[in-house]
PDB file of C-alpha atoms in Angstrom:
ATOM      1  CA  MET A   1       0.000   0.000   0.000  1.00  0.00           C
ATOM      2  CA  ARG A   2       2.772   2.366   0.752  1.00  0.00           C
ATOM      3  CA  SER A   3       4.489   1.852  -2.560  1.00  0.00           C
ATOM      4  CA  ALA A   4       1.260   2.478  -4.358  1.00  0.00           C
ATOM      5  CA  TRP A   5       0.813   5.749  -2.554  1.00  0.00           C
ATOM      6  CA  VAL A   6       4.314   6.819  -3.551  1.00  0.00           C
ATOM      7  CA  VAL A   7       3.593   5.947  -7.165  1.00  0.00           C
ATOM      8  CA  LEU A   8       0.426   7.972  -7.040  1.00  0.00           C
ATOM      9  CA  THR A   9       1.840  10.952  -5.300  1.00  0.00           C
ATOM     10  CA  GLY A  10       5.000  11.312  -7.386  1.00  0.00           C
ATOM     11  CA  PRO A  11       3.261  12.856 -10.436  1.00  0.00           C
ATOM     12  CA  VAL A  12       1.117  15.044  -8.239  1.00  0.00           C
ATOM     13  CA  CYS A  13       4.152  16.535  -6.573  1.00  0.00           C
ATOM     14  CA  SER A  14       5.750  17.201  -9.907  1.00  0.00           C
ATOM     15  CA  CYS A  15       2.676  19.083 -11.119  1.00  0.00           C
ATOM     16  CA  ILE A  16       2.520  21.094  -7.957  1.00  0.00           C
ATOM     17  CA  GLN A  17       6.184  22.019  -8.285  1.00  0.00           C
ATOM     18  CA  LEU A  18       5.691  22.954 -11.937  1.00  0.00           C
ATOM     19  CA  TYR A  19       2.727  25.220 -11.260  1.00  0.00           C
ATOM     20  CA  THR A  20       4.492  26.768  -8.295  1.00  0.00           C
ATOM     21  CA  GLY A  21       7.524  27.561 -10.437  1.00  0.00           C
ATOM     22  CA  LEU A  22       5.386  29.081 -13.172  1.00  0.00           C
ATOM     23  CA  PHE A  23       3.591  31.175 -10.583  1.00  0.00           C
ATOM     24  CA  PHE A  24       6.829  32.640  -9.229  1.00  0.00           C
ATOM     25  CA  VAL A  25       8.136  33.299 -12.759  1.00  0.00           C
ATOM     26  CA  ALA A  26       4.957  35.227 -13.582  1.00  0.00           C
ATOM     27  CA  ILE A  27       5.317  37.298 -10.423  1.00  0.00           C
ATOM     28  CA  PHE A  28       8.961  38.019 -11.243  1.00  0.00           C
ATOM     29  CA  ILE A  29       8.099  39.156 -14.789  1.00  0.00           C
ATOM     30  CA  ALA A  30       5.365  41.433 -13.448  1.00  0.00           C
ATOM     31  CA  ILE A  31       7.793  43.031 -11.013  1.00  0.00           C
ATOM     32  CA  LEU A  32      10.324  43.614 -13.781  1.00  0.00           C
ATOM     33  CA  ARG A  33       7.713  45.279 -15.958  1.00  0.00           C
ATOM     34  CA  ARG A  34       6.722  47.644 -13.185  1.00  0.00           C
ATOM     35  CA  ARG A  35      10.319  48.666 -12.547  1.00  0.00           C
ATOM     36  CA  GLN A  36      11.212  49.143 -16.216  1.00  0.00           C
ATOM     37  CA  PRO A  37      11.326  52.955 -16.996  1.00  0.00           C
ATOM     38  CA  GLU A  38       9.065  54.261 -19.672  1.00  0.00           C
ATOM     39  CA  ILE A  39      10.803  55.552 -22.780  1.00  0.00           C
ATOM     40  CA  PRO A  40       9.526  59.077 -23.378  1.00  0.00           C
ATOM     41  CA  GLN A  41       8.064  59.744 -26.779  1.00  0.00           C
ATOM     42  CA  PRO A  42       9.462  62.755 -28.654  1.00  0.00           C
ATOM     43  CA  ALA A  43       7.230  65.782 -28.282  1.00  0.00           C
ATOM     44  CA  ILE A  44       5.733  66.948 -31.526  1.00  0.00           C
ATOM     45  CA  THR A  45       5.224  70.703 -31.598  1.00  0.00           C
ATOM     46  CA  PRO A  46       2.270  71.613 -33.740  1.00  0.00           C
ATOM     47  CA  PRO A  47       2.892  74.322 -36.332  1.00  0.00           C
ATOM     48  CA  PRO A  48       1.727  77.756 -35.223  1.00  0.00           C
ATOM     49  CA  PRO A  49      -1.552  78.927 -36.637  1.00  0.00           C
ATOM     50  CA  ALA A  50      -1.366  81.310 -39.555  1.00  0.00           C
ATOM     51  CA  THR A  51      -2.760  84.123 -37.461  1.00  0.00           C
ATOM     52  CA  VAL A  52      -0.064  84.096 -34.744  1.00  0.00           C
ATOM     53  CA  PRO A  53       1.191  87.716 -34.425  1.00  0.00           C
ATOM     54  CA  GLU A  54       4.899  88.579 -34.569  1.00  0.00           C
ATOM     55  CA  THR A  55       6.569  89.076 -31.208  1.00  0.00           C
ATOM     56  CA  SER A  56       7.995  92.423 -32.381  1.00  0.00           C
ATOM     57  CA  PRO A  57       6.792  94.619 -35.216  1.00  0.00           C
ATOM     58  CA  PRO A  58       8.976  95.215 -38.270  1.00  0.00           C
ATOM     59  CA  SER A  59      11.155  98.327 -38.363  1.00  0.00           C
ATOM     60  CA  SER A  60       8.658 100.336 -40.402  1.00  0.00           C
ATOM     61  CA  GLN A  61       6.004  99.699 -37.760  1.00  0.00           C
ATOM     62  CA  GLN A  62       8.491 100.575 -35.031  1.00  0.00           C
ATOM     63  CA  ASP A  63       9.093 103.911 -36.761  1.00  0.00           C
ATOM     64  CA  ASP A  64       5.354 104.507 -36.824  1.00  0.00           C
ATOM     65  CA  ILE A  65       5.151 103.679 -33.114  1.00  0.00           C
ATOM     66  CA  ALA A  66       7.925 106.186 -32.359  1.00  0.00           C
ATOM     67  CA  ILE A  67       6.228 108.862 -34.442  1.00  0.00           C
ATOM     68  CA  ASP A  68       2.925 108.343 -32.645  1.00  0.00           C
ATOM     69  CA  TYR A  69       4.524 108.288 -29.197  1.00  0.00           C
ATOM     70  CA  HIS A  70       4.575 111.875 -27.954  1.00  0.00           C
ATOM     71  CA  VAL A  71       6.804 112.990 -25.099  1.00  0.00           C
ATOM     72  CA  PRO A  72       7.642 116.498 -23.895  1.00  0.00           C
ATOM     73  CA  ARG A  73      10.763 117.770 -25.668  1.00  0.00           C
ATOM     74  CA  LEU A  74      13.490 119.751 -24.010  1.00  0.00           C
ATOM     75  CA  PRO A  75      13.373 123.429 -24.959  1.00  0.00           C
ATOM     76  CA  TYR A  76      15.519 124.793 -27.759  1.00  0.00           C
ATOM     77  CA  ASN A  77      19.106 125.419 -26.719  1.00  0.00           C
ATOM     78  CA  GLU A  78      21.159 127.593 -29.048  1.00  0.00           C
ATOM     79  CA  ASP A  79      24.451 126.420 -27.564  1.00  0.00           C
ATOM     80  CA  THR A  80      23.592 122.821 -28.446  1.00  0.00           C
ATOM     81  CA  ILE A  81      22.763 123.616 -32.074  1.00  0.00           C
ATOM     82  CA  VAL A  82      25.895 125.723 -32.518  1.00  0.00           C
ATOM     83  CA  ALA A  83      28.054 123.006 -30.948  1.00  0.00           C
ATOM     84  CA  LEU A  84      26.637 120.258 -33.179  1.00  0.00           C
ATOM     85  CA  ILE A  85      27.027 122.228 -36.408  1.00  0.00           C
ATOM     86  CA  SER A  86      30.533 123.231 -35.339  1.00  0.00           C
ATOM     87  CA  ASP A  87      31.339 119.556 -34.716  1.00  0.00           C
ATOM     88  CA  ILE A  88      30.331 118.754 -38.296  1.00  0.00           C
ATOM     89  CA  TYR A  89      32.732 121.370 -39.626  1.00  0.00           C
ATOM     90  CA  HIS A  90      35.511 120.185 -37.310  1.00  0.00           C
ATOM     91  CA  ILE A  91      35.193 116.700 -38.802  1.00  0.00           C
ATOM     92  CA  TYR A  92      35.325 118.235 -42.277  1.00  0.00           C
ATOM     93  CA  LEU A  93      38.536 119.991 -41.272  1.00  0.00           C
ATOM     94  CA  GLN A  94      40.042 116.783 -39.870  1.00  0.00           C
ATOM     95  CA  LEU A  95      39.342 114.860 -43.058  1.00  0.00           C
ATOM     96  CA  ASN A  96      40.762 117.627 -45.264  1.00  0.00           C
ATOM     97  CA  TYR A  97      37.372 118.267 -46.840  1.00  0.00           C
ATOM     98  CA  ILE A  98      37.690 121.991 -46.138  1.00  0.00           C
ATOM     99  CA  ASP A  99      40.590 124.288 -45.437  1.00  0.00           C
ATOM    100  CA  PRO A 100      40.640 126.567 -42.368  1.00  0.00           C
ATOM    101  CA  SER A 101      41.021 129.579 -44.664  1.00  0.00           C
ATOM    102  CA  GLU A 102      37.713 128.794 -46.370  1.00  0.00           C
ATOM    103  CA  PHE A 103      35.572 129.233 -43.273  1.00  0.00           C
ATOM    104  CA  VAL A 104      34.838 131.940 -40.779  1.00  0.00           C
ATOM    105  CA  TRP A 105      33.958 131.138 -37.197  1.00  0.00           C
ATOM    106  CA  ALA A 106      31.821 133.431 -35.090  1.00  0.00           C
ATOM    107  CA  PRO A 107      34.001 135.875 -33.151  1.00  0.00           C
ATOM    108  CA  LEU A 108      33.520 136.098 -29.417  1.00  0.00           C
ATOM    109  CA  PRO A 109      31.624 137.411 -27.600  1.00  0.00           C
ATOM    110  CA  ASP A 110      29.067 139.010 -29.941  1.00  0.00           C
ATOM    111  CA  GLY A 111      29.274 136.828 -33.026  1.00  0.00           C
ATOM    112  CA  HIS A 112      29.151 137.892 -36.676  1.00  0.00           C
ATOM    113  CA  ALA A 113      28.179 141.403 -37.687  1.00  0.00           C
ATOM    114  CA  ILE A 114      25.104 140.566 -39.767  1.00  0.00           C
ATOM    115  CA  ASN A 115      22.482 143.039 -40.994  1.00  0.00           C
ATOM    116  CA  GLN A 116      20.256 143.004 -37.947  1.00  0.00           C
ATOM    117  CA  THR A 117      18.121 145.851 -39.312  1.00  0.00           C
ATOM    118  CA  LEU A 118      17.175 143.722 -42.320  1.00  0.00           C
ATOM    119  CA  CYS A 119      16.407 140.804 -40.018  1.00  0.00           C
ATOM    120  CA  GLU A 120      14.060 142.959 -37.985  1.00  0.00           C
ATOM    121  CA  GLU A 121      12.379 144.264 -41.149  1.00  0.00           C
ATOM    122  CA  LEU A 122      11.710 140.650 -42.070  1.00  0.00           C
ATOM    123  CA  HIS A 123      10.228 140.163 -38.572  1.00  0.00           C
ATOM    124  CA  LEU A 124      12.683 137.430 -37.690  1.00  0.00           C
ATOM    125  CA  ASP A 125      12.520 136.067 -34.184  1.00  0.00           C
ATOM    126  CA  PRO A 126      15.392 137.120 -31.883  1.00  0.00           C
ATOM    127  CA  ALA A 127      16.367 133.441 -31.519  1.00  0.00           C
ATOM    128  CA  VAL A 128      16.847 133.188 -35.293  1.00  0.00           C
ATOM    129  CA  ILE A 129      18.899 136.384 -35.421  1.00  0.00           C
ATOM    130  CA  SER A 130      21.070 135.216 -32.537  1.00  0.00           C
ATOM    131  CA  LEU A 131      21.726 131.848 -34.195  1.00  0.00           C
ATOM    132  CA  MET A 132      22.674 133.547 -37.474  1.00  0.00           C
ATOM    133  CA  LYS A 133      25.326 135.468 -35.573  1.00  0.00           C
ATOM    134  CA  ARG A 134      26.877 132.370 -34.004  1.00  0.00           C
ATOM    135  CA  LEU A 135      27.028 129.811 -36.806  1.00  0.00           C
ATOM    136  CA  PRO A 136      30.238 129.068 -38.749  1.00  0.00           C
ATOM    137  CA  TYR A 137      29.997 129.859 -42.473  1.00  0.00           C
ATOM    138  CA  PRO A 138      31.887 129.412 -45.718  1.00  0.00           C
ATOM    139  CA  LEU A 139      33.501 132.722 -46.617  1.00  0.00           C
ATOM    140  CA  THR A 140      31.233 133.359 -49.603  1.00  0.00           C
ATOM    141  CA  PRO A 141      28.015 131.973 -51.125  1.00  0.00           C
ATOM    142  CA  ASN A 142      30.036 130.786 -54.143  1.00  0.00           C
ATOM    143  CA  LEU A 143      32.245 128.761 -51.847  1.00  0.00           C
ATOM    144  CA  ALA A 144      29.148 127.386 -50.128  1.00  0.00           C
ATOM    145  CA  ASP A 145      27.952 126.168 -53.535  1.00  0.00           C
ATOM    146  CA  ASP A 146      31.164 124.143 -53.893  1.00  0.00           C
ATOM    147  CA  ILE A 147      31.126 122.634 -50.392  1.00  0.00           C
ATOM    148  CA  PRO A 148      28.084 120.456 -49.673  1.00  0.00           C
ATOM    149  CA  PHE A 149      27.119 120.686 -46.004  1.00  0.00           C
ATOM    150  CA  MET A 150      25.021 117.546 -46.293  1.00  0.00           C
ATOM    151  CA  PRO A 151      24.708 115.364 -49.390  1.00  0.00           C
ATOM    152  CA  LEU A 152      23.507 117.519 -52.328  1.00  0.00           C
ATOM    153  CA  SER A 153      22.803 120.464 -50.012  1.00  0.00           C
ATOM    154  CA  ARG A 154      24.623 123.705 -49.222  1.00  0.00           C
ATOM    155  CA  MET A 155      24.671 126.110 -46.299  1.00  0.00           C
ATOM    156  CA  PHE A 156      23.196 129.587 -46.390  1.00  0.00           C
ATOM    157  CA  VAL A 157      25.764 132.290 -45.666  1.00  0.00           C
ATOM    158  CA  TYR A 158      23.823 134.721 -43.506  1.00  0.00           C
ATOM    159  CA  LEU A 159      26.720 137.144 -43.491  1.00  0.00           C
ATOM    160  CA  GLN A 160      25.255 138.628 -46.677  1.00  0.00           C
ATOM    161  CA  ASP A 161      21.927 140.395 -47.127  1.00  0.00           C
ATOM    162  CA  ASP A 162      20.835 138.468 -50.213  1.00  0.00           C
ATOM    163  CA  GLN A 163      21.402 135.199 -48.368  1.00  0.00           C
ATOM    164  CA  ILE A 164      19.253 136.385 -45.461  1.00  0.00           C
ATOM    165  CA  ARG A 165      16.450 137.040 -47.936  1.00  0.00           C
ATOM    166  CA  ALA A 166      17.084 133.798 -49.809  1.00  0.00           C
ATOM    167  CA  GLY A 167      16.946 131.796 -46.608  1.00  0.00           C
ATOM    168  CA  ARG A 168      13.328 132.799 -46.053  1.00  0.00           C
ATOM    169  CA  ASP A 169      12.326 130.674 -49.056  1.00  0.00           C
ATOM    170  CA  PRO A 170      14.840 127.824 -49.476  1.00  0.00           C
ATOM    171  CA  ASP A 171      12.839 126.084 -52.182  1.00  0.00           C
ATOM    172  CA  ARG A 172      12.460 128.946 -54.696  1.00  0.00           C
ATOM    173  CA  TRP A 173      15.224 131.480 -54.134  1.00  0.00           C
ATOM    174  CA  GLY A 174      17.534 129.930 -56.715  1.00  0.00           C
ATOM    175  CA  PHE A 175      15.241 130.524 -59.698  1.00  0.00           C
ATOM    176  CA  GLU A 176      12.707 133.198 -58.710  1.00  0.00           C
ATOM    177  CA  GLU A 177      12.141 135.969 -56.193  1.00  0.00           C
ATOM    178  CA  PRO A 178      12.005 134.444 -52.711  1.00  0.00           C
ATOM    179  CA  ARG A 179       8.820 134.698 -50.680  1.00  0.00           C
ATOM    180  CA  LEU A 180      10.087 136.630 -47.673  1.00  0.00           C
ATOM    181  CA  ASP A 181       7.286 135.422 -45.425  1.00  0.00           C
ATOM    182  CA  PHE A 182       7.386 131.767 -46.475  1.00  0.00           C
ATOM    183  CA  LEU A 183       9.124 130.479 -43.343  1.00  0.00           C
ATOM    184  CA  LEU A 184       7.705 131.378 -39.960  1.00  0.00           C
ATOM    185  CA  PRO A 185       9.607 134.100 -38.050  1.00  0.00           C
ATOM    186  CA  HIS A 186      11.013 131.553 -35.571  1.00  0.00           C
ATOM    187  CA  GLU A 187      12.270 129.208 -38.319  1.00  0.00           C
ATOM    188  CA  ILE A 188      15.611 129.257 -40.105  1.00  0.00           C
ATOM    189  CA  ALA A 189      16.794 127.301 -43.129  1.00  0.00           C
ATOM    190  CA  LEU A 190      20.167 125.819 -42.203  1.00  0.00           C
ATOM    191  CA  CYS A 191      20.796 124.552 -45.726  1.00  0.00           C
ATOM    192  CA  CYS A 192      19.036 124.066 -49.044  1.00  0.00           C
ATOM    193  CA  GLU A 193      19.253 121.521 -51.834  1.00  0.00           C
ATOM    194  CA  THR A 194      21.618 122.048 -54.733  1.00  0.00           C
ATOM    195  CA  ASP A 195      20.892 119.047 -56.947  1.00  0.00           C
ATOM    196  CA  GLN A 196      17.901 117.062 -55.781  1.00  0.00           C
ATOM    197  CA  GLY A 197      19.022 117.165 -52.156  1.00  0.00           C
ATOM    198  CA  ILE A 198      17.298 118.421 -49.016  1.00  0.00           C
ATOM    199  CA  HIS A 199      16.283 121.623 -47.263  1.00  0.00           C
ATOM    200  CA  ILE A 200      16.809 121.580 -43.495  1.00  0.00           C
ATOM    201  CA  ILE A 201      14.484 123.912 -41.603  1.00  0.00           C
ATOM    202  CA  LEU A 202      15.058 124.477 -37.886  1.00  0.00           C
ATOM    203  CA  ASP A 203      12.162 125.550 -35.672  1.00  0.00           C
ATOM    204  CA  THR A 204      13.573 127.398 -32.665  1.00  0.00           C
ATOM    205  CA  LYS A 205      10.296 127.244 -30.732  1.00  0.00           C
ATOM    206  CA  GLU A 206       9.707 123.511 -31.144  1.00  0.00           C
ATOM    207  CA  ASN A 207      13.395 122.497 -31.091  1.00  0.00           C
ATOM    208  CA  THR A 208      12.690 120.479 -34.239  1.00  0.00           C
ATOM    209  CA  ILE A 209      14.056 120.051 -37.742  1.00  0.00           C
ATOM    210  CA  ARG A 210      11.926 119.407 -40.815  1.00  0.00           C
ATOM    211  CA  VAL A 211      13.689 117.791 -43.739  1.00  0.00           C
ATOM    212  CA  TRP A 212      12.307 118.759 -47.130  1.00  0.00           C
ATOM    213  CA  ASP A 213      13.496 116.084 -49.553  1.00  0.00           C
ATOM    214  CA  PHE A 214      13.482 116.696 -53.302  1.00  0.00           C
ATOM    215  CA  ASP A 215      12.454 113.076 -53.865  1.00  0.00           C
ATOM    216  CA  ASP A 216       9.668 113.233 -51.279  1.00  0.00           C
ATOM    217  CA  PRO A 217       8.310 116.799 -51.215  1.00  0.00           C
ATOM    218  CA  PRO A 218       5.620 117.947 -48.794  1.00  0.00           C
ATOM    219  CA  PRO A 219       1.993 118.102 -49.950  1.00  0.00           C
ATOM    220  CA  GLU A 220       0.855 121.086 -51.978  1.00  0.00           C
ATOM    221  CA  ASP A 221      -1.249 123.889 -50.533  1.00  0.00           C
ATOM    222  CA  ASP A 222      -2.439 127.253 -51.846  1.00  0.00           C
ATOM    223  CA  ASN A 223       0.978 128.851 -51.254  1.00  0.00           C
ATOM    224  CA  GLY A 224       3.056 126.040 -52.690  1.00  0.00           C
ATOM    225  CA  ASN A 225       4.491 123.233 -50.610  1.00  0.00           C
ATOM    226  CA  ASP A 226       3.157 122.875 -47.077  1.00  0.00           C
ATOM    227  CA  TYR A 227       6.438 121.962 -45.386  1.00  0.00           C
ATOM    228  CA  ARG A 228       4.837 122.260 -41.930  1.00  0.00           C
ATOM    229  CA  LYS A 229       3.219 118.871 -42.533  1.00  0.00           C
ATOM    230  CA  LEU A 230       6.632 117.230 -42.680  1.00  0.00           C
ATOM    231  CA  TYR A 231       7.637 115.154 -39.677  1.00  0.00           C
ATOM    232  CA  PRO A 232       9.345 117.287 -36.975  1.00  0.00           C
ATOM    233  CA  HIS A 233      12.593 115.560 -35.984  1.00  0.00           C
ATOM    234  CA  HIS A 234      14.156 116.371 -32.631  1.00  0.00           C
ATOM    235  CA  ALA A 235      16.783 118.875 -33.777  1.00  0.00           C
ATOM    236  CA  PRO A 236      19.803 117.815 -31.667  1.00  0.00           C
ATOM    237  CA  THR A 237      19.132 114.140 -32.387  1.00  0.00           C
ATOM    238  CA  TYR A 238      18.936 114.745 -36.128  1.00  0.00           C
ATOM    239  CA  LEU A 239      22.239 116.640 -36.230  1.00  0.00           C
ATOM    240  CA  ALA A 240      23.913 114.141 -33.899  1.00  0.00           C
ATOM    241  CA  SER A 241      22.842 111.247 -36.116  1.00  0.00           C
ATOM    242  CA  TYR A 242      24.595 112.902 -39.047  1.00  0.00           C
ATOM    243  CA  ILE A 243      27.739 113.300 -36.941  1.00  0.00           C
ATOM    244  CA  ASN A 244      27.549 109.575 -36.157  1.00  0.00           C
ATOM    245  CA  LYS A 245      27.433 108.825 -39.885  1.00  0.00           C
ATOM    246  CA  LEU A 246      30.608 110.849 -40.345  1.00  0.00           C
ATOM    247  CA  HIS A 247      32.331 109.139 -37.412  1.00  0.00           C
ATOM    248  CA  SER A 248      31.415 105.697 -38.738  1.00  0.00           C
ATOM    249  CA  LEU A 249      32.355 106.725 -42.305  1.00  0.00           C
ATOM    250  CA  GLU A 250      28.887 105.839 -43.478  1.00  0.00           C
ATOM    251  CA  ILE A 251      29.389 109.179 -45.234  1.00  0.00           C
ATOM    252  CA  ILE A 252      32.919 110.169 -46.301  1.00  0.00           C
ATOM    253  CA  PRO A 253      33.813 113.774 -47.204  1.00  0.00           C
ATOM    254  CA  ILE A 254      35.896 113.778 -50.400  1.00  0.00           C
ATOM    255  CA  HIS A 255      38.084 116.628 -51.693  1.00  0.00           C
ATOM    256  CA  TRP A 256      39.894 115.668 -54.875  1.00  0.00           C
ATOM    257  CA  ARG A 257      40.975 117.781 -57.854  1.00  0.00           C
ATOM    258  CA  GLY A 258      38.759 120.661 -56.816  1.00  0.00           C
ATOM    259  CA  HIS A 259      35.719 118.417 -56.482  1.00  0.00           C
ATOM    260  CA  ARG A 260      34.025 118.018 -53.119  1.00  0.00           C
ATOM    261  CA  GLY A 261      31.348 115.583 -52.274  1.00  0.00           C
ATOM    262  CA  LEU A 262      29.961 113.395 -49.541  1.00  0.00           C
ATOM    263  CA  TRP A 263      30.313 109.786 -50.639  1.00  0.00           C
ATOM    264  CA  ASP A 264      28.449 106.777 -49.319  1.00  0.00           C
ATOM    265  CA  LYS A 265      28.025 103.098 -50.168  1.00  0.00           C
ATOM    266  CA  HIS A 266      26.406 103.953 -53.503  1.00  0.00           C
ATOM    267  CA  TYR A 267      29.902 104.811 -54.777  1.00  0.00           C
ATOM    268  CA  THR A 268      30.522 101.083 -54.947  1.00  0.00           C
ATOM    269  CA  GLY A 269      33.942 101.181 -56.575  1.00  0.00           C
ATOM    270  CA  MET A 270      35.784 103.656 -54.368  1.00  0.00           C
ATOM    271  CA  TYR A 271      33.821 104.041 -51.143  1.00  0.00           C
ATOM    272  CA  PRO A 272      34.895 100.766 -49.456  1.00  0.00           C
ATOM    273  CA  LYS A 273      38.557 101.325 -50.371  1.00  0.00           C
ATOM    274  CA  ILE A 274      38.626 104.861 -48.986  1.00  0.00           C
ATOM    275  CA  LYS A 275      36.818 103.746 -45.836  1.00  0.00           C
ATOM    276  CA  LYS A 276      39.294 100.927 -45.235  1.00  0.00           C
ATOM    277  CA  THR A 277      42.264 103.224 -45.878  1.00  0.00           C
ATOM    278  CA  LEU A 278      41.030 105.820 -43.379  1.00  0.00           C
ATOM    279  CA  GLN A 279      40.286 103.253 -40.697  1.00  0.00           C
ATOM    280  CA  GLU A 280      43.144 100.784 -41.028  1.00  0.00           C
ATOM    281  CA  GLN A 281      45.993 102.897 -42.373  1.00  0.00           C
ATOM    282  CA  TYR A 282      45.238 106.242 -40.715  1.00  0.00           C
ATOM    283  CA  GLY A 283      43.362 105.137 -37.584  1.00  0.00           C
ATOM    284  CA  TRP A 284      40.060 106.944 -38.010  1.00  0.00           C
ATOM    285  CA  PRO A 285      38.435 108.004 -35.752  1.00  0.00           C
ATOM    286  CA  TYR A 286      40.045 107.267 -32.361  1.00  0.00           C
ATOM    287  CA  ASP A 287      43.701 106.980 -33.341  1.00  0.00           C
ATOM    288  CA  PHE A 288      43.543 109.292 -36.322  1.00  0.00           C
ATOM    289  CA  ARG A 289      46.804 110.488 -37.839  1.00  0.00           C
ATOM    290  CA  GLU A 290      45.351 113.758 -39.031  1.00  0.00           C
ATOM    291  CA  ALA A 291      48.560 115.435 -40.192  1.00  0.00           C
ATOM    292  CA  GLU A 292      49.609 112.359 -42.174  1.00  0.00           C
ATOM    293  CA  TRP A 293      46.193 112.093 -43.805  1.00  0.00           C
ATOM    294  CA  LYS A 294      46.147 115.747 -44.798  1.00  0.00           C
ATOM    295  CA  ALA A 295      49.577 115.363 -46.370  1.00  0.00           C
ATOM    296  CA  ALA A 296      48.632 112.205 -48.243  1.00  0.00           C
ATOM    297  CA  SER A 297      44.888 112.486 -48.931  1.00  0.00           C
ATOM    298  CA  LYS A 298      45.065 113.971 -52.431  1.00  0.00           C
ATOM    299  CA  ASP A 299      47.647 111.439 -53.609  1.00  0.00           C
ATOM    300  CA  THR A 300      45.666 108.672 -51.916  1.00  0.00           C
ATOM    301  CA  PHE A 301      42.491 109.651 -53.761  1.00  0.00           C
ATOM    302  CA  GLU A 302      44.467 109.851 -56.999  1.00  0.00           C
ATOM    303  CA  GLN A 303      45.842 106.339 -56.572  1.00  0.00           C
ATOM    304  CA  LEU A 304      42.566 104.801 -55.450  1.00  0.00           C
ATOM    305  CA  ILE A 305      40.450 106.457 -58.112  1.00  0.00           C
ATOM    306  CA  HIS A 306      42.801 105.830 -61.034  1.00  0.00           C
ATOM    307  CA  PHE A 307      44.670 102.711 -60.039  1.00  0.00           C
ATOM    308  CA  GLY A 308      42.520 101.319 -57.192  1.00  0.00           C
TER     309      GLY A 308
END
């Protein structure tokens, strides 16, 4: 009987052991699956909708924002305007664009002896008369014609009566009788266009400059062009920005064989060579060898223009 029981129980034990082993294997696999880290799926960023606005507006819109943003301006300061215009001429002297003998600086303390009686007859504001007395000028109007103050524009020489009259109507004086009441009494034309350039009109009450561009004239009114509708630039900022262009050689004053001009990148052949020569060979602007440049500038232009 005992041997029979052993025979019967042997297979049963084997089955029990088999099922027990399978049970523990299943538990072990389950534990491994729980502990196995999930592999993150790459995030797919959906394309932005077509109507998503730009984070910053383009430059043209930024200009419009600046124009529409009104802040109180500092009052007009004659010393500032005189200093900025004088700085422009000092740069012209450094770069051998003009000669010291071609210009006259306002004597101290009273300035130039202009025709103040004529100015008063024209009802000019005292601030305009005072500025006329303090500005530096080319010696003569003919010399002013040959020395652009800004590209394609020349200074008025208010040392002479006819220039005082001409300055009251910068747009017409060159070909017809100037309208003596065209500018407001507190405005002064700093320069006028010579060949499709610009008129620069300073308003001493607003401390602004209006730039009358030949290529973009102001709208017409009953008396001609209504320049008062032009955008009023902050006067010191406008003049300072031009000085920055001279410092960076974005504009280069050129005096060669009696010709004077203000060159920029549109002079594709010579402009980059002259700019590199001034900066790398003569140290413009912070280590500028002014005397060496003045001695060599004419020969340098000759070589670059003819043999560059």
